[in-house]
Amino acid sequence: MNRPLRRMGAVVMLLFAVLLVNVNYLQAFRADDLRNRPGNSRTILEEYDRERGPILVDGRAVADSVATDDQLRYLRRYPSGPLFAHATGYYSYVYGAAGVERAENDVLAGNDDRLFVRRLGNLITGEEVQGGAVSLTLDPAAQQAAAEGLDGRKGAVVALDPTTGAILALVSSPTYDPNALSSHDGGAIRGAYEQLTADEDQPLLDRALRETYPPGSTFKLVTAAAALESGRYDPDSEVPGPAELDLPLTDVGLPNSDRAQCTPGSDTTTLTNALRRSCNSSFGAVGLDLGADALREQAQAFGFGQEDRTVPLTTATSAFPEDPDAPQTAQSAIGQFDVRATPLQVAMVAAGIANNGVVMEPYLVDQVQAPDLSVLDRTEPEELSAAVSPEVAAELRAMMVEVVEEGTGTNGQLDGVTVAGKTGTAQQGEGEPPHAWFTSFAPAGPGETARVAVAVVIEDGGGEAEISGNRLAAPIAQDVMAAVLGDGG
């Protein structure tokens, strides 16, 4: 064999070796990643050949599959239309999957390892492979109340069971109909998707989990918690309460929203009255006294700063500023400057206070079930942190009750039920309307176990001329709490 042929042979052998290594690498390390990529049409077409499992809420399917006569054997349906859209997501052979459809795809498609024995049995018997079911924690009445309360306005509602972290309501508005993305008409799917993505109100955006806002005065709960946890304050402590707090290093002040003293005729007030009236000057002063590190540590104890939270849907990270100066610290103490929070995070703060200071990991999936609905896995509630002591939680609870009974949050009251709450009106940039917030829990009487904690945000004040958390957001929280508690809690 002459030299050129030997060289050519060596090159061919080298190429075969490289190909062999690459094939084994893909099979061993990247097969699952490639298979699970959104929009993998080969996998999706294979999955459409079997009946995909349902997504259940209170035992009722909010996503299921029906047999068809066309090339794709099954059609994905969403019987409730837009109501659960941001929780279920969509399942589209053009755009892949989103929401729980994506997060729990292996179970729904029947590919999960826990279904292996059943798949093997189906192979032997020749029976069709079916997907498993995913049961969500949502309360249909609370979900309906939240959606009706938002009434198409931009915003979000999250309700939690404070004792477990189970998500009872998860609504983002505006929403969309996932049926439009799950049909078998590729042209119609693309048209619907392009229309949704071109909408400036972003109906595909999950505002409850994926959007962060300035939390405004709802963050005063974190500042109050830090003050009480420091041991230097109690609910009756005298704190500054002028109409406007002089900010150090600047020639501007931090005014109260009504430009009045927190306690008429006095430049001081109690910490309880400062929360009841939501006085910016008081909490700005307390924040300056505690310092940014103490505020950040307290915020992190409630869950701020956690970057990898999933429920199992991925959530945005709520944040306290890294290195604010003194005036920025005062503004941060009232939930302004660069403080950002998801509605889920604000609900977690209220839920932690309601649960004697213990914050539970939020979760959306209650059970994973086999095709015969036998339980394969059940989510066990998990403690995230002890954000405050039980004594401090009890003090915060009593202060929040005063907010609802005779302070800025009276529209959150429920007949026959003690409610704890906090309003917020979060300023944005110059000339932009503020966001309206309300967070609450109930029942909140002494010795009572709270069954629901809620956070509501109305983005840009819903376009209203008069914007306040009490007027716009509190009535929605009231309806959601009533839906969960039923007849008088």
mmCIF file of C-alpha atoms in Angstrom, residues 7-8 21 35 103 112 134 206 235 242 262 266 283 312 316 340 354 377 393 398 425 437 443 450 464 485 489:
data_model
loop_
_atom_site.group_PDB
_atom_site.id
_atom_site.type_symbol
_atom_site.label_atom_id
_atom_site.label_comp_id
_atom_site.label_asym_id
_atom_site.label_seq_id
_atom_site.Cartn_x
_atom_site.Cartn_y
_atom_site.Cartn_z
ATOM 1 C CA ARG A 7 -2.774 8.327 5.106
ATOM 2 C CA MET A 8 -6.285 8.250 3.714
ATOM 3 C CA VAL A 21 -16.993 8.778 20.633
ATOM 4 C CA ARG A 35 -35.135 14.532 23.849
ATOM 5 C CA ALA A 103 -42.378 20.674 34.133
ATOM 6 C CA ASP A 112 -41.299 8.752 33.807
ATOM 7 C CA VAL A 134 -50.666 15.333 37.834
ATOM 8 C CA ASP A 206 -46.822 34.609 34.239
ATOM 9 C CA PRO A 235 -45.054 47.095 68.973
ATOM 10 C CA PRO A 242 -42.955 63.340 61.009
ATOM 11 C CA CYS A 262 -48.227 59.796 61.522
ATOM 12 C CA SER A 266 -46.585 64.742 67.242
ATOM 13 C CA PHE A 283 -40.254 52.954 58.457
ATOM 14 C CA PRO A 312 -42.044 23.194 39.957
ATOM 15 C CA ALA A 316 -38.106 34.977 39.236
ATOM 16 C CA ARG A 340 -38.152 43.761 43.827
ATOM 17 C CA ALA A 354 -49.418 33.586 59.703
ATOM 18 C CA ASP A 377 -45.681 10.384 44.667
ATOM 19 C CA ALA A 393 -44.926 36.519 64.509
ATOM 20 C CA ALA A 398 -51.746 41.670 65.926
ATOM 21 C CA THR A 425 -48.914 51.554 46.713
ATOM 22 C CA TRP A 437 -50.824 45.856 46.459
ATOM 23 C CA PRO A 443 -58.343 33.654 60.130
ATOM 24 C CA ALA A 450 -54.565 30.684 59.389
ATOM 25 C CA GLU A 464 -57.634 54.007 37.604
ATOM 26 C CA LEU A 485 -62.719 29.767 54.041
ATOM 27 C CA GLY A 489 -63.989 29.921 57.975
#
